[in-house]
Amino acid sequence: MATVVTYNGVRAPSLTDLDARKYAVYFDDFVADLGNDTVTAATAGTGAHTNDGTADGGMYRINSASATDGQGPNIQFKNFSVTPAAGKSIYFECGLKFIDEAAVDLFIGLSSINTTIMITDDVDPDSVGFVSFEDSSIDAVTRDDASELVTKTLDVGTVTLNSLTKFAIAIDGLSKISYYINDALVATSTTNVPAGSMVPSIVLHACSGSTAQPEIYLDYLFAAVER
């Protein structure tokens, strides 16, 4: 088994020890369209790579293309999957900016392949991530699809416009999930850790409180799983 290091005191792949013999690693700075994302739009919504100088390197620009409640893209990066298991560490991180609209329906994290990750204020398939529903508050959530049970920690953060926010998740085997916003630990969960395969996923929908089309600039996406 690979040597396991800690991230803020939690078992996780080290960002400086990415030995391919120890970890399977995914990193995208969005400098080119790699064609590894699948966009499922709920009536409207787009996700596209762009190099317009908004972010160093490149970025992935996600727009709901609508201010209508429930409309927007469900995006999954299917070329990289992780499956929680005993003795295995998993790490997810992304940096993004919210543009123009703070009231959103949002999911950021890992989810099994599904065209409708978000259902009302809940998540449907195996999922670990951050959610926002109908406002600008952010919750931490995990769902084990086998048991159909959800653990949610409310109000761990708030959507902040026009500044880079880092979201991170560390999964320690099947026993613990730790959630970070801007490197600060905001929640932990020891129940309902999913055991199914998941891929990096982002959902951005307009909500009833939206006055403009929600938009996100995704600066980078990183995930790693212990072999």
mmCIF file of C-alpha atoms in Angstrom:
data_model
loop_
_atom_site.group_PDB
_atom_site.id
_atom_site.type_symbol
_atom_site.label_atom_id
_atom_site.label_comp_id
_atom_site.label_asym_id
_atom_site.label_seq_id
_atom_site.Cartn_x
_atom_site.Cartn_y
_atom_site.Cartn_z
ATOM 1 C CA MET A 1 0.000 0.000 0.000
ATOM 2 C CA ALA A 2 1.157 3.508 -0.767
ATOM 3 C CA THR A 3 2.514 5.675 2.010
ATOM 4 C CA VAL A 4 -0.308 7.896 3.199
ATOM 5 C CA VAL A 5 0.322 11.491 4.176
ATOM 6 C CA THR A 6 -2.008 13.977 5.820
ATOM 7 C CA TYR A 7 -3.789 17.087 4.608
ATOM 8 C CA ASN A 8 -4.674 19.341 7.537
ATOM 9 C CA GLY A 9 -4.490 16.281 9.781
ATOM 10 C CA VAL A 10 -6.553 14.028 7.498
ATOM 11 C CA ARG A 11 -5.371 11.072 5.400
ATOM 12 C CA ALA A 12 -5.094 12.330 1.839
ATOM 13 C CA PRO A 13 -2.781 12.252 -1.181
ATOM 14 C CA SER A 14 -0.018 14.826 -0.868
ATOM 15 C CA LEU A 15 -0.081 17.624 -3.423
ATOM 16 C CA THR A 16 3.720 17.378 -3.625
ATOM 17 C CA ASP A 17 4.029 13.582 -3.677
ATOM 18 C CA LEU A 18 2.183 12.551 -6.800
ATOM 19 C CA ASP A 19 4.147 9.400 -7.578
ATOM 20 C CA ALA A 20 2.169 7.660 -10.326
ATOM 21 C CA ARG A 21 3.101 4.337 -8.749
ATOM 22 C CA LYS A 22 1.258 5.371 -5.582
ATOM 23 C CA TYR A 23 -1.648 7.432 -6.857
ATOM 24 C CA ALA A 24 -3.852 7.746 -9.876
ATOM 25 C CA VAL A 25 -4.000 11.502 -10.469
ATOM 26 C CA TYR A 26 -6.198 13.845 -12.489
ATOM 27 C CA PHE A 27 -5.375 17.526 -12.987
ATOM 28 C CA ASP A 28 -6.832 19.976 -15.484
ATOM 29 C CA ASP A 29 -5.874 23.652 -15.772
ATOM 30 C CA PHE A 30 -8.215 23.953 -18.763
ATOM 31 C CA VAL A 31 -5.634 25.247 -21.197
ATOM 32 C CA ALA A 32 -7.142 23.125 -23.965
ATOM 33 C CA ASP A 33 -10.415 21.377 -24.706
ATOM 34 C CA LEU A 34 -9.625 17.767 -23.858
ATOM 35 C CA GLY A 35 -13.137 16.572 -24.665
ATOM 36 C CA ASN A 36 -13.399 14.520 -21.473
ATOM 37 C CA ASP A 37 -16.456 16.266 -20.033
ATOM 38 C CA THR A 38 -20.102 15.377 -20.557
ATOM 39 C CA VAL A 39 -22.603 18.216 -20.336
ATOM 40 C CA THR A 40 -26.228 17.306 -19.664
ATOM 41 C CA ALA A 41 -28.340 20.445 -19.753
ATOM 42 C CA ALA A 42 -31.598 20.784 -17.850
ATOM 43 C CA THR A 43 -33.315 22.760 -20.645
ATOM 44 C CA ALA A 44 -30.394 25.188 -20.819
ATOM 45 C CA GLY A 45 -26.761 25.567 -19.908
ATOM 46 C CA THR A 46 -23.249 25.361 -21.271
ATOM 47 C CA GLY A 47 -19.747 24.419 -20.213
ATOM 48 C CA ALA A 48 -16.784 25.379 -22.363
ATOM 49 C CA HIS A 49 -13.033 25.907 -22.199
ATOM 50 C CA THR A 50 -11.887 29.448 -22.859
ATOM 51 C CA ASN A 51 -8.624 31.374 -22.694
ATOM 52 C CA ASP A 52 -9.800 34.948 -22.361
ATOM 53 C CA GLY A 53 -7.339 36.160 -19.724
ATOM 54 C CA THR A 54 -9.857 35.855 -16.887
ATOM 55 C CA ALA A 55 -7.723 33.219 -15.174
ATOM 56 C CA ASP A 56 -4.040 32.350 -15.420
ATOM 57 C CA GLY A 57 -3.537 29.389 -17.738
ATOM 58 C CA GLY A 58 -7.050 28.580 -18.810
ATOM 59 C CA MET A 59 -10.474 28.097 -17.289
ATOM 60 C CA TYR A 60 -13.704 26.221 -17.761
ATOM 61 C CA ARG A 61 -16.559 28.673 -18.097
ATOM 62 C CA ILE A 62 -19.900 27.317 -16.911
ATOM 63 C CA ASN A 63 -23.108 29.267 -17.533
ATOM 64 C CA SER A 64 -26.700 28.309 -16.724
ATOM 65 C CA ALA A 65 -27.786 30.140 -19.916
ATOM 66 C CA SER A 66 -31.010 30.889 -18.073
ATOM 67 C CA ALA A 67 -32.340 32.624 -14.966
ATOM 68 C CA THR A 68 -35.275 30.183 -14.817
ATOM 69 C CA ASP A 69 -35.489 27.958 -11.723
ATOM 70 C CA GLY A 70 -33.957 24.512 -12.281
ATOM 71 C CA GLN A 71 -32.272 25.249 -15.597
ATOM 72 C CA GLY A 72 -28.537 24.810 -16.179
ATOM 73 C CA PRO A 73 -25.824 22.240 -16.900
ATOM 74 C CA ASN A 74 -24.961 18.961 -15.144
ATOM 75 C CA ILE A 75 -21.264 18.417 -15.971
ATOM 76 C CA GLN A 76 -19.212 15.281 -15.302
ATOM 77 C CA PHE A 77 -15.551 14.554 -16.099
ATOM 78 C CA LYS A 78 -15.856 10.875 -16.944
ATOM 79 C CA ASN A 79 -12.216 10.090 -17.796
ATOM 80 C CA PHE A 80 -11.273 9.807 -14.105
ATOM 81 C CA SER A 81 -13.186 7.779 -11.521
ATOM 82 C CA VAL A 82 -12.627 7.008 -7.836
ATOM 83 C CA THR A 83 -14.184 4.346 -5.618
ATOM 84 C CA PRO A 84 -13.967 4.627 -1.820
ATOM 85 C CA ALA A 85 -12.643 1.491 -0.122
ATOM 86 C CA ALA A 86 -11.160 0.533 3.242
ATOM 87 C CA GLY A 87 -7.542 1.686 3.581
ATOM 88 C CA LYS A 88 -7.714 3.925 0.484
ATOM 89 C CA SER A 89 -7.471 7.716 0.507
ATOM 90 C CA ILE A 90 -9.163 9.977 -2.049
ATOM 91 C CA TYR A 91 -8.768 13.729 -2.566
ATOM 92 C CA PHE A 92 -10.728 16.260 -4.631
ATOM 93 C CA GLU A 93 -10.026 19.962 -5.056
ATOM 94 C CA CYS A 94 -11.089 22.763 -7.349
ATOM 95 C CA GLY A 95 -10.702 26.533 -7.511
ATOM 96 C CA LEU A 96 -13.555 28.609 -8.897
ATOM 97 C CA LYS A 97 -15.163 32.025 -9.042
ATOM 98 C CA PHE A 98 -18.887 32.777 -8.885
ATOM 99 C CA ILE A 99 -19.816 35.537 -11.330
ATOM 100 C CA ASP A 100 -22.826 37.906 -11.223
ATOM 101 C CA GLU A 101 -25.251 35.731 -9.232
ATOM 102 C CA ALA A 102 -24.909 34.384 -5.673
ATOM 103 C CA ALA A 103 -28.304 32.644 -5.429
ATOM 104 C CA VAL A 104 -27.807 29.277 -7.149
ATOM 105 C CA ASP A 105 -28.606 25.572 -7.150
ATOM 106 C CA LEU A 106 -25.128 24.058 -7.019
ATOM 107 C CA PHE A 107 -23.232 20.800 -6.598
ATOM 108 C CA ILE A 108 -19.418 20.583 -6.539
ATOM 109 C CA GLY A 109 -17.568 17.330 -5.817
ATOM 110 C CA LEU A 110 -17.679 13.648 -6.741
ATOM 111 C CA SER A 111 -20.746 11.795 -7.973
ATOM 112 C CA SER A 112 -21.640 8.582 -9.740
ATOM 113 C CA ILE A 113 -22.531 9.049 -13.397
ATOM 114 C CA ASN A 114 -26.032 10.471 -13.514
ATOM 115 C CA THR A 115 -27.762 13.042 -15.710
ATOM 116 C CA THR A 116 -29.713 14.498 -12.772
ATOM 117 C CA ILE A 117 -27.349 14.706 -9.773
ATOM 118 C CA MET A 118 -29.476 17.298 -7.988
ATOM 119 C CA ILE A 119 -33.129 16.641 -7.163
ATOM 120 C CA THR A 120 -34.739 19.618 -5.398
ATOM 121 C CA ASP A 121 -32.488 20.254 -2.370
ATOM 122 C CA ASP A 122 -30.924 16.790 -2.341
ATOM 123 C CA VAL A 123 -28.469 14.693 -4.356
ATOM 124 C CA ASP A 124 -29.606 11.479 -5.998
ATOM 125 C CA PRO A 125 -26.710 9.089 -6.769
ATOM 126 C CA ASP A 126 -23.587 8.188 -4.758
ATOM 127 C CA SER A 127 -22.217 11.657 -4.052
ATOM 128 C CA VAL A 128 -19.762 13.561 -1.857
ATOM 129 C CA GLY A 129 -19.591 17.312 -2.206
ATOM 130 C CA PHE A 130 -20.824 20.821 -1.540
ATOM 131 C CA VAL A 131 -24.379 21.904 -2.366
ATOM 132 C CA SER A 132 -26.355 25.125 -2.426
ATOM 133 C CA PHE A 133 -30.100 25.303 -2.942
ATOM 134 C CA GLU A 134 -32.258 28.351 -3.570
ATOM 135 C CA ASP A 135 -29.841 30.780 -1.920
ATOM 136 C CA SER A 136 -26.148 31.568 -1.359
ATOM 137 C CA SER A 137 -25.500 29.273 1.631
ATOM 138 C CA ILE A 138 -23.347 26.173 1.077
ATOM 139 C CA ASP A 139 -23.861 22.775 2.745
ATOM 140 C CA ALA A 140 -21.611 19.703 2.904
ATOM 141 C CA VAL A 141 -23.312 16.478 1.792
ATOM 142 C CA THR A 142 -22.637 12.767 1.338
ATOM 143 C CA ARG A 143 -25.073 10.160 0.018
ATOM 144 C CA ASP A 144 -24.728 6.391 0.003
ATOM 145 C CA ASP A 145 -26.980 5.269 -2.831
ATOM 146 C CA ALA A 146 -27.054 1.661 -1.587
ATOM 147 C CA SER A 147 -28.755 2.704 1.658
ATOM 148 C CA GLU A 148 -30.419 5.778 0.124
ATOM 149 C CA LEU A 149 -29.304 7.747 3.179
ATOM 150 C CA VAL A 150 -27.860 11.268 3.222
ATOM 151 C CA THR A 151 -25.693 13.076 5.762
ATOM 152 C CA LYS A 152 -25.745 16.862 5.424
ATOM 153 C CA THR A 153 -24.011 19.611 7.402
ATOM 154 C CA LEU A 154 -25.775 22.933 6.872
ATOM 155 C CA ASP A 155 -24.253 26.373 6.281
ATOM 156 C CA VAL A 156 -20.553 25.497 6.076
ATOM 157 C CA GLY A 157 -19.901 28.430 3.723
ATOM 158 C CA THR A 158 -21.394 31.167 1.558
ATOM 159 C CA VAL A 159 -21.166 31.852 -2.165
ATOM 160 C CA THR A 160 -18.704 34.739 -2.599
ATOM 161 C CA LEU A 161 -18.777 36.620 -5.880
ATOM 162 C CA ASN A 162 -15.745 37.441 -8.030
ATOM 163 C CA SER A 163 -13.029 35.930 -5.846
ATOM 164 C CA LEU A 164 -11.344 32.540 -6.133
ATOM 165 C CA THR A 165 -12.752 29.997 -3.679
ATOM 166 C CA LYS A 166 -11.054 26.635 -3.100
ATOM 167 C CA PHE A 167 -13.252 23.645 -2.329
ATOM 168 C CA ALA A 168 -11.615 20.405 -1.190
ATOM 169 C CA ILE A 169 -12.714 16.974 0.033
ATOM 170 C CA ALA A 170 -10.607 14.240 1.674
ATOM 171 C CA ILE A 171 -12.105 10.734 1.925
ATOM 172 C CA ASP A 172 -10.430 8.358 4.374
ATOM 173 C CA GLY A 173 -11.415 4.805 3.430
ATOM 174 C CA LEU A 174 -15.059 4.141 4.233
ATOM 175 C CA SER A 175 -14.878 5.809 7.622
ATOM 176 C CA LYS A 176 -14.509 9.583 7.271
ATOM 177 C CA ILE A 177 -15.023 12.501 4.911
ATOM 178 C CA SER A 178 -13.502 15.928 5.580
ATOM 179 C CA TYR A 179 -14.630 19.091 3.795
ATOM 180 C CA TYR A 180 -12.505 22.218 3.327
ATOM 181 C CA ILE A 181 -13.181 25.707 2.018
ATOM 182 C CA ASN A 182 -10.072 27.819 1.393
ATOM 183 C CA ASP A 183 -7.988 25.271 3.368
ATOM 184 C CA ALA A 184 -10.172 25.591 6.480
ATOM 185 C CA LEU A 185 -11.895 22.439 7.762
ATOM 186 C CA VAL A 186 -15.634 23.224 7.712
ATOM 187 C CA ALA A 187 -17.267 19.803 8.236
ATOM 188 C CA THR A 188 -16.633 16.092 8.771
ATOM 189 C CA SER A 189 -18.855 13.059 8.279
ATOM 190 C CA THR A 190 -18.408 9.474 9.456
ATOM 191 C CA THR A 191 -21.727 8.157 8.135
ATOM 192 C CA ASN A 192 -23.078 7.285 4.701
ATOM 193 C CA VAL A 193 -19.694 7.209 2.944
ATOM 194 C CA PRO A 194 -20.550 5.923 -0.550
ATOM 195 C CA ALA A 195 -18.857 2.768 -1.833
ATOM 196 C CA GLY A 196 -19.690 3.275 -5.507
ATOM 197 C CA SER A 197 -17.608 4.667 -8.371
ATOM 198 C CA MET A 198 -17.702 8.464 -8.699
ATOM 199 C CA VAL A 199 -16.297 11.086 -11.080
ATOM 200 C CA PRO A 200 -15.579 14.837 -10.658
ATOM 201 C CA SER A 201 -18.907 16.609 -11.147
ATOM 202 C CA ILE A 202 -20.379 20.120 -11.147
ATOM 203 C CA VAL A 203 -24.019 21.189 -11.367
ATOM 204 C CA LEU A 204 -24.995 24.851 -11.810
ATOM 205 C CA HIS A 205 -28.697 25.702 -12.017
ATOM 206 C CA ALA A 206 -30.587 28.952 -11.679
ATOM 207 C CA CYS A 207 -32.957 28.970 -8.698
ATOM 208 C CA SER A 208 -36.088 30.811 -7.659
ATOM 209 C CA GLY A 209 -33.896 33.482 -6.050
ATOM 210 C CA SER A 210 -31.742 34.071 -9.127
ATOM 211 C CA THR A 211 -32.007 37.501 -10.719
ATOM 212 C CA ALA A 212 -29.300 36.848 -13.315
ATOM 213 C CA GLN A 213 -27.877 33.825 -15.112
ATOM 214 C CA PRO A 214 -25.537 32.002 -12.677
ATOM 215 C CA GLU A 215 -22.008 31.622 -14.022
ATOM 216 C CA ILE A 216 -18.838 29.965 -12.706
ATOM 217 C CA TYR A 217 -15.222 30.265 -13.804
ATOM 218 C CA LEU A 218 -13.549 26.951 -12.915
ATOM 219 C CA ASP A 219 -9.819 27.707 -12.699
ATOM 220 C CA TYR A 220 -8.549 24.170 -12.080
ATOM 221 C CA LEU A 221 -9.703 20.682 -11.109
ATOM 222 C CA PHE A 222 -7.603 18.149 -9.178
ATOM 223 C CA ALA A 223 -8.389 14.631 -7.961
ATOM 224 C CA ALA A 224 -6.249 11.738 -6.710
ATOM 225 C CA VAL A 225 -6.908 8.235 -5.457
ATOM 226 C CA GLU A 226 -4.561 5.860 -3.668
ATOM 227 C CA ARG A 227 -3.914 2.703 -5.673
#
